[in-house]
PDB file of C-alpha atoms in Angstrom:
ATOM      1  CA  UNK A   7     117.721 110.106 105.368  1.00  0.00           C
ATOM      2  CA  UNK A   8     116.198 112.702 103.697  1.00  0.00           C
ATOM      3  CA  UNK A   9     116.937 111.864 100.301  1.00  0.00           C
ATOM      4  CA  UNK A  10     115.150 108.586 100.882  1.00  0.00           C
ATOM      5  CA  UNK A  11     112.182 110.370 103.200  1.00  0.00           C
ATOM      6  CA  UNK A  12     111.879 112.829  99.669  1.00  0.00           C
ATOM      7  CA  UNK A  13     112.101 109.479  97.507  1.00  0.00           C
ATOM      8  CA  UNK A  14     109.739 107.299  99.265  1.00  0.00           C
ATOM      9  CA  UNK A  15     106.922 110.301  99.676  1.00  0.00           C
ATOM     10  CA  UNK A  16     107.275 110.607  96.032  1.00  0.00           C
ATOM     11  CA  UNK A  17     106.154 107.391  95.351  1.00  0.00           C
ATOM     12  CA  UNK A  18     103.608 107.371  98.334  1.00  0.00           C
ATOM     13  CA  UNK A  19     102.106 110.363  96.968  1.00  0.00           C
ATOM     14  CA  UNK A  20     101.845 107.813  93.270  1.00  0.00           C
ATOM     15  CA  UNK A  21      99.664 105.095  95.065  1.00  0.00           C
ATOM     16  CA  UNK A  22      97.705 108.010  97.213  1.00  0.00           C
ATOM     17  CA  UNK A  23      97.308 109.597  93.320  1.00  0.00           C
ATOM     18  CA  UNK A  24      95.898 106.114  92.274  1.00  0.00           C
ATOM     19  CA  UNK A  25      93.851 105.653  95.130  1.00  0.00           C
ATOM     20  CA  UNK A  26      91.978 108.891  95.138  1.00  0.00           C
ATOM     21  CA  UNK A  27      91.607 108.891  91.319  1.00  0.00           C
ATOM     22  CA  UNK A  28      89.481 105.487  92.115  1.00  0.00           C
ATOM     23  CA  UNK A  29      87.375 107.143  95.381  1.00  0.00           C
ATOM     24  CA  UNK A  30      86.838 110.327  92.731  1.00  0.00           C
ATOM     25  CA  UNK A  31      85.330 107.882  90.244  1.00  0.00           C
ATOM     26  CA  UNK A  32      83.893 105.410  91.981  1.00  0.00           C
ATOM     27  CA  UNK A  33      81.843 107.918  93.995  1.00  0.00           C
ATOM     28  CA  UNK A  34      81.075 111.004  91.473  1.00  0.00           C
ATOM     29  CA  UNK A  35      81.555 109.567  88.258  1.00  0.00           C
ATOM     30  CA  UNK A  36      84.599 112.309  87.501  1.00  0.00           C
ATOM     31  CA  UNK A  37      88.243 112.222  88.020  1.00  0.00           C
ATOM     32  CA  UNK A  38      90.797 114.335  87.432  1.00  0.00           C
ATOM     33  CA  UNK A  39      91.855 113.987  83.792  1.00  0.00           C
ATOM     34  CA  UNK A  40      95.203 114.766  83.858  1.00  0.00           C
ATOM     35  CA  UNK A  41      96.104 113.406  87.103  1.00  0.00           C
ATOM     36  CA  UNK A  42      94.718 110.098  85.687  1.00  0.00           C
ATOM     37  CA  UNK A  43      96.640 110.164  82.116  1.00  0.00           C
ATOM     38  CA  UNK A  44     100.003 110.479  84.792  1.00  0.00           C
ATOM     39  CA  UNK A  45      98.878 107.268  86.709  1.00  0.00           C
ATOM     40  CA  UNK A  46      98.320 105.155  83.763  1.00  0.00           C
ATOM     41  CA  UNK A  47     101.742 106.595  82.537  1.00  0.00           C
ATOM     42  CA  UNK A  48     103.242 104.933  85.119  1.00  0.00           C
ATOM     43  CA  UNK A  49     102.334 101.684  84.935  1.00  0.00           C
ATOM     44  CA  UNK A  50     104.630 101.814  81.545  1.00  0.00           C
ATOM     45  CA  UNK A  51     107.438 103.221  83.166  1.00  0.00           C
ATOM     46  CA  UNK A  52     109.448  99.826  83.410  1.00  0.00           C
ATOM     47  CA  UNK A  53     112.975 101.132  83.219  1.00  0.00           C
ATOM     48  CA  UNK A  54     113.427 104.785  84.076  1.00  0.00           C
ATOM     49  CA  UNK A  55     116.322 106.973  84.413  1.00  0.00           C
ATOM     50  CA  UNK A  56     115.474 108.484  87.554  1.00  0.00           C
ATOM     51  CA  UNK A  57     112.206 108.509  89.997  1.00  0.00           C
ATOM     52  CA  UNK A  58     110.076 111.782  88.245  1.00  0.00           C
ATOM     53  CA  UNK A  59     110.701 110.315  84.961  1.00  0.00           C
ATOM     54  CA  UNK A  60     108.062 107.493  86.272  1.00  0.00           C
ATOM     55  CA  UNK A  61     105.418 110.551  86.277  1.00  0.00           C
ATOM     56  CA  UNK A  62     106.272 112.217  83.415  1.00  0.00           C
ATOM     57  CA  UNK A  63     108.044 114.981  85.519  1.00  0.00           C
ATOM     58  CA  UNK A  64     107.576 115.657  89.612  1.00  0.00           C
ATOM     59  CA  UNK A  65     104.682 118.100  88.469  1.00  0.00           C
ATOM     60  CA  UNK A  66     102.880 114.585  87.295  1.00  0.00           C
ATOM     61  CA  UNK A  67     102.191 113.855  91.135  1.00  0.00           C
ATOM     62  CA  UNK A  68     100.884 117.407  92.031  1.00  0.00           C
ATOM     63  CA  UNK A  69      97.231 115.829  92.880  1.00  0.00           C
ATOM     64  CA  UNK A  70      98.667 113.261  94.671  1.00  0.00           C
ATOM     65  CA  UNK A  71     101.077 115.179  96.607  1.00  0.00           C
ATOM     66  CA  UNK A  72      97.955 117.608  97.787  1.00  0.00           C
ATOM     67  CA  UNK A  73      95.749 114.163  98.471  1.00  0.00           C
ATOM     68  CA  UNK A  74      98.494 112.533 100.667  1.00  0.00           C
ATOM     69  CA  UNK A  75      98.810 115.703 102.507  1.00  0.00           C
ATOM     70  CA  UNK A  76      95.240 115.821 103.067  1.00  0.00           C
ATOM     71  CA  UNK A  77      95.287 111.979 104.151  1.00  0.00           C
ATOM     72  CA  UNK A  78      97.735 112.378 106.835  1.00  0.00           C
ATOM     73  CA  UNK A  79      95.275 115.306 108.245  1.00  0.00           C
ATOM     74  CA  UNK A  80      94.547 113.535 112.196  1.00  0.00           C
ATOM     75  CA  UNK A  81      91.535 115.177 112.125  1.00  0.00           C
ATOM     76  CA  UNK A  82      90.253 112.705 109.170  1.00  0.00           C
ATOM     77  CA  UNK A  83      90.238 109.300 107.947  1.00  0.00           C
ATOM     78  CA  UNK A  84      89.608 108.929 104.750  1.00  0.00           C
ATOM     79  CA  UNK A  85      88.761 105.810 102.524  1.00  0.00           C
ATOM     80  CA  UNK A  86      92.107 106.697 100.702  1.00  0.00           C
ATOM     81  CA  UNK A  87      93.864 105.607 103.502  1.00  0.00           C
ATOM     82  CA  UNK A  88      92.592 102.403 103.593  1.00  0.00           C
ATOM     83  CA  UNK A  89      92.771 101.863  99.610  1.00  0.00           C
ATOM     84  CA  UNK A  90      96.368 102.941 100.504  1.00  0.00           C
ATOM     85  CA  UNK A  91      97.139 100.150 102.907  1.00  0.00           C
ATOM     86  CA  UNK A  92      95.454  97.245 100.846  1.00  0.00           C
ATOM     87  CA  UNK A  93      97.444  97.915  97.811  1.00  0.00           C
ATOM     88  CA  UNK A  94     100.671  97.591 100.024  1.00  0.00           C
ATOM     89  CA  UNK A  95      99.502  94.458 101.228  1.00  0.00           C
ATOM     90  CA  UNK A  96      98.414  92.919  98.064  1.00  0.00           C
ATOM     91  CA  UNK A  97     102.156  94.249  96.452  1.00  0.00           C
ATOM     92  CA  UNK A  98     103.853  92.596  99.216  1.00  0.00           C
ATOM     93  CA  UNK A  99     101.844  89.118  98.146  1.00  0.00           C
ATOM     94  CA  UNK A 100     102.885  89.720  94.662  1.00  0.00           C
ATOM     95  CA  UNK A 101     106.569  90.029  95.291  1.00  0.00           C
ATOM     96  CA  UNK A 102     106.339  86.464  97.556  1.00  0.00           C
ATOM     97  CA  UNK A 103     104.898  85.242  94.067  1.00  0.00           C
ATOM     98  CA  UNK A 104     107.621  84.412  91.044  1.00  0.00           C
ATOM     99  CA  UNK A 105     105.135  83.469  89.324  1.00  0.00           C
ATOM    100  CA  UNK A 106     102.947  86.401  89.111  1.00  0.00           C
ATOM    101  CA  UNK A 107     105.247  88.930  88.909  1.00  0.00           C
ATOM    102  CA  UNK A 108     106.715  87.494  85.911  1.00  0.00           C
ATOM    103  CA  UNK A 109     102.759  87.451  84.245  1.00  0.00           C
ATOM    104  CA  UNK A 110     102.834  90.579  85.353  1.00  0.00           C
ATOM    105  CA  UNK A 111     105.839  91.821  83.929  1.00  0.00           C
ATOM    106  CA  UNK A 112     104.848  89.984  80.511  1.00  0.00           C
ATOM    107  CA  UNK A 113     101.191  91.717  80.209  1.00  0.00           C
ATOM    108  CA  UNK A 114     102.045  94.898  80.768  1.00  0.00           C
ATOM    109  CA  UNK A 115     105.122  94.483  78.260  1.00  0.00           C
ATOM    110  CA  UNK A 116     102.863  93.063  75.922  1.00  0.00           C
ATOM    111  CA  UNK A 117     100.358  96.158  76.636  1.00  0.00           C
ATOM    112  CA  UNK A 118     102.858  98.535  76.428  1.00  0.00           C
ATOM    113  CA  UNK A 119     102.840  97.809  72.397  1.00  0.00           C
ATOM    114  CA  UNK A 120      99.513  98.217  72.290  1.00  0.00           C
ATOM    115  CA  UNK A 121      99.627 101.862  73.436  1.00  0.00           C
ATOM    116  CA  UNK A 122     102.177 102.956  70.327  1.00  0.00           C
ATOM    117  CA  UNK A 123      99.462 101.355  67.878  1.00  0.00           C
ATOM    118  CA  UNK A 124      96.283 103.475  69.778  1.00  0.00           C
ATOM    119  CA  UNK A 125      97.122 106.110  72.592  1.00  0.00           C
ATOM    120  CA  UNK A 126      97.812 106.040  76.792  1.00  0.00           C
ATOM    121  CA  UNK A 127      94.115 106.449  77.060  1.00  0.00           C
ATOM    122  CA  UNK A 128      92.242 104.429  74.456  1.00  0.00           C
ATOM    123  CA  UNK A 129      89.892 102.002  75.670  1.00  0.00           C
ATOM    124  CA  UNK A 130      91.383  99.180  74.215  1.00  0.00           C
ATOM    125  CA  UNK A 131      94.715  99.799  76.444  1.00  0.00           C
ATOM    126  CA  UNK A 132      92.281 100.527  79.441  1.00  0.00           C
ATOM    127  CA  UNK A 133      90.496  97.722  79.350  1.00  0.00           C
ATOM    128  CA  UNK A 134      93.662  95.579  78.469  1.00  0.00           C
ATOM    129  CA  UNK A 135      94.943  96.781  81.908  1.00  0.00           C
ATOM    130  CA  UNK A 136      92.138  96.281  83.655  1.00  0.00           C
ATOM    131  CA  UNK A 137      91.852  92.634  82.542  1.00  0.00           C
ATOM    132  CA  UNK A 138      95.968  92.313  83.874  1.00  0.00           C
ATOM    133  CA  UNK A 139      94.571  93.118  86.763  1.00  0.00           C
ATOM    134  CA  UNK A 140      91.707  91.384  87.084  1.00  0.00           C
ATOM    135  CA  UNK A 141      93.154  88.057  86.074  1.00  0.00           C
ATOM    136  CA  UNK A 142      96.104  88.325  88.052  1.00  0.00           C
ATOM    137  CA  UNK A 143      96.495  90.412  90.861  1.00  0.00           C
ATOM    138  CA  UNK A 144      92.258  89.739  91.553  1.00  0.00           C
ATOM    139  CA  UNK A 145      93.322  86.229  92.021  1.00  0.00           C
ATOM    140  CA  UNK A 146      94.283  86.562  95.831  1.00  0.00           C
ATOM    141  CA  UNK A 147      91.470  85.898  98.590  1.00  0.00           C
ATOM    142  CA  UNK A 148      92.369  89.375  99.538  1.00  0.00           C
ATOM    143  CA  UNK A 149      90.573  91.869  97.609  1.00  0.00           C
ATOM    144  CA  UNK A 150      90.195  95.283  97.774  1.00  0.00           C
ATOM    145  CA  UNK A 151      86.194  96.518  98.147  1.00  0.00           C
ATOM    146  CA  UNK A 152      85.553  99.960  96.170  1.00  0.00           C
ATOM    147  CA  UNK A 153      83.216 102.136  97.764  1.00  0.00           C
ATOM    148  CA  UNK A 154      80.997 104.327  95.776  1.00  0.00           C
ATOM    149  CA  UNK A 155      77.979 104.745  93.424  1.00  0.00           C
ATOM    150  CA  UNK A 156      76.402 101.332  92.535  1.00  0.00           C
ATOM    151  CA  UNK A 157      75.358 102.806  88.906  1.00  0.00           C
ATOM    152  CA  UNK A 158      79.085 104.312  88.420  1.00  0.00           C
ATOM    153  CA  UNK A 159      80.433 100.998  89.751  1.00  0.00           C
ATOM    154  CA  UNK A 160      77.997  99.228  86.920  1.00  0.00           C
ATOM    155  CA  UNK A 161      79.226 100.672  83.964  1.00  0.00           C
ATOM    156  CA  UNK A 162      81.901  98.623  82.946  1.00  0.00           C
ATOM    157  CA  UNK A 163      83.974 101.370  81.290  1.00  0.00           C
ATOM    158  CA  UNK A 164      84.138 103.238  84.676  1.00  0.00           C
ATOM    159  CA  UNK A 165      85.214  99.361  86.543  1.00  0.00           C
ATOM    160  CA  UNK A 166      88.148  99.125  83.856  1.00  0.00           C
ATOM    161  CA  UNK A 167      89.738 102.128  85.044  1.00  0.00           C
ATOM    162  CA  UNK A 168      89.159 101.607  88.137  1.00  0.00           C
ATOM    163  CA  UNK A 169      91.031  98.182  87.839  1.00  0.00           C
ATOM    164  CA  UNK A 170      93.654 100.136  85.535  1.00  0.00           C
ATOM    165  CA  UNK A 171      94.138 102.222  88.525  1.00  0.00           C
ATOM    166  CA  UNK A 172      94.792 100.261  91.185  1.00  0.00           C
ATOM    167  CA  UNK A 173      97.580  98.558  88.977  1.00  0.00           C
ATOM    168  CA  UNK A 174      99.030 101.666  88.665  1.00  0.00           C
ATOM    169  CA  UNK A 175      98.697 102.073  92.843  1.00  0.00           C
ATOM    170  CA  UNK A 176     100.379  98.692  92.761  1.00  0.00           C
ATOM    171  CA  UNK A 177     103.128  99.526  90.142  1.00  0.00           C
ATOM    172  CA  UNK A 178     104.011 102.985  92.841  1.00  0.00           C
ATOM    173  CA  UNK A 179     103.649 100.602  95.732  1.00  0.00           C
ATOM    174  CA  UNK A 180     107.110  98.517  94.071  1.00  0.00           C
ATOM    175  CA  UNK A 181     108.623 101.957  93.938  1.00  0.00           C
ATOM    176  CA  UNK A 182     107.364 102.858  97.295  1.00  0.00           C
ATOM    177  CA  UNK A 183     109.328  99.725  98.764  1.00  0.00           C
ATOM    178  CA  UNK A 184     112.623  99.787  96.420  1.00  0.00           C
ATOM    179  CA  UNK A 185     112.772 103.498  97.586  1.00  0.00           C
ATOM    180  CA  UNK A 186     112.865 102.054 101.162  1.00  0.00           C
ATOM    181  CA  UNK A 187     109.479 102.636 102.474  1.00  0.00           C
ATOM    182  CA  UNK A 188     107.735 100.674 105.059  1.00  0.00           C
ATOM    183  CA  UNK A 189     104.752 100.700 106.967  1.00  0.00           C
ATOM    184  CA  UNK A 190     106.669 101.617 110.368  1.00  0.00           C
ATOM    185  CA  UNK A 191     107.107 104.996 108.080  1.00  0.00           C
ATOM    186  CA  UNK A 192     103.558 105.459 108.329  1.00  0.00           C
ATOM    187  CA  UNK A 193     103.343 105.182 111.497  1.00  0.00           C
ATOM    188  CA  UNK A 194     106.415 107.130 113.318  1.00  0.00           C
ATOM    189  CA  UNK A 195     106.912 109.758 110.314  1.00  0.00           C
ATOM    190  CA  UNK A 196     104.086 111.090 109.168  1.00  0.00           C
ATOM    191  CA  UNK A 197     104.770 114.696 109.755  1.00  0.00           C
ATOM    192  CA  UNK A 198     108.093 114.454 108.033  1.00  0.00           C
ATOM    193  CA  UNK A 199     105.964 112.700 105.383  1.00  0.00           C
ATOM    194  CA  UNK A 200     103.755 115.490 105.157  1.00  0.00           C
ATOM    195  CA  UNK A 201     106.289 118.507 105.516  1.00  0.00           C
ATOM    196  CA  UNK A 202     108.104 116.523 102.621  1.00  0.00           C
ATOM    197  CA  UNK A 203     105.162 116.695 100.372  1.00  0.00           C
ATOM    198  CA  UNK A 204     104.231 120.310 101.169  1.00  0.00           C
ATOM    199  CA  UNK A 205     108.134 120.727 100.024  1.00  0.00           C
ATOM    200  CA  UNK A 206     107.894 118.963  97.314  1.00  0.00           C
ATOM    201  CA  UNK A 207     104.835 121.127  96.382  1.00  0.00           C
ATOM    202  CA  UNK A 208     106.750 124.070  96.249  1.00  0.00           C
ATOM    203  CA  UNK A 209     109.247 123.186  94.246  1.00  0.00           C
ATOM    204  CA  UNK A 210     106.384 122.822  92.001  1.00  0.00           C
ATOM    205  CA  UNK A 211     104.582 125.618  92.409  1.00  0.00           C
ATOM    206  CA  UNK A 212     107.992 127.638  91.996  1.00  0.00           C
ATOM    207  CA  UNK A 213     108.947 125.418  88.819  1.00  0.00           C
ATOM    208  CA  UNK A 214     105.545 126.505  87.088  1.00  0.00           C
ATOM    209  CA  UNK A 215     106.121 130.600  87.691  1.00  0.00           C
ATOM    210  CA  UNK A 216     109.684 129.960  86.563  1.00  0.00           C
ATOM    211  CA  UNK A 217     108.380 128.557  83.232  1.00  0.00           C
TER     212      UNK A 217
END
């Protein structure tokens, strides 16, 4: 149990990374650069050897880790939360659809070429990701609705990695559920949740005075 309760807050604390990186942009124009190369990382990470490899190393989901804590805080409700919960349920359509996944799974191969030709970042890969996302996973009547700044939100550099994001959410949401999470563990465990990630955090923490 708590090898899978460390597993599946791992890759809670990936879409809660996603999620926050998008509520950071959308509403102040500025995310956290390093947080965000990790998320788009992960959208590559098809075939790992083992769960941190997905973000570059368990230090990769440091903001994430410190946003999910925050999140399960009683005293607030943030808009993560319900970013959170909508890319569950539009992952949980996708796997009910053969057919998408497998356009999915194409694109982002394809896409994944791209990024040894330019870089993780460049805006051609960006905006390549955001267009998987927009022509696929957009498709449902279910939609997620970004809150924030309507001239951030207008720029369409700052939309495409928004869209690029919530892939990524997405891509840690199939992780989230092969590590055996469910929404009942949101519900009945979120201290254990928590106390995980604040674990998890200091393993961290005493990795980076160790190196």
């Amino acid at each position: 149990m708590q090898d899978k309760l460390y597993k599946t807050t791992i890759a809670l604390a990936g879409i809660v990374q996603a999620v926050s990186l998008v509520r950071a942009l959308a509403q102040t124009g500025k995310l956290d650069e390093e947080a965000y190369q990790v998320s788009i990382y992960s959208i590559f990470q098809t075939d790992p050897k083992d769960l941190s490899e997905i973000y570059n190393g368990i230090s990769g989901i440091k903001y994430g880790l410190e946003q999910l804590i925050q999140i399960f805080d009683p005293a607030i409700t943030p808009i993560q939360s319900r970013y959170m919960l909508s890319i569950m349920r539009l992952q949980k359509k996708i796997t009910l659809s053969p057919k998408m996944l497998d356009s999915l799974t194409q694109r982002i191969a394809t896409a994944k070429k791209q990024v040894s030709y330019f870089s993780l970042l460049h805006p051609t890969v960006i905006s390549n990701l955001a267009d998987i996302y927009l022509s696929t996973i957009s498709q449902f009547k279910f939609r997620i609705i970004i809150w924030g700044s309507k001239r951030i939100l207008s720029a369409p550099e700052n939309m495409e990695k928004i869209r690029a994001l919530l892939l990524a959410g997405v891509r840690s949401s199939v992780l989230w559920r092969q590590m055996g999470g469910s929404r009942l563990q949101l519900l009945f465990f979120r201290a254990k949740i928590k106390a995980t990630a604040e674990q998890i955090l200091a393993e961290i923490a005493k990795q980076n005075i160790n190196s």
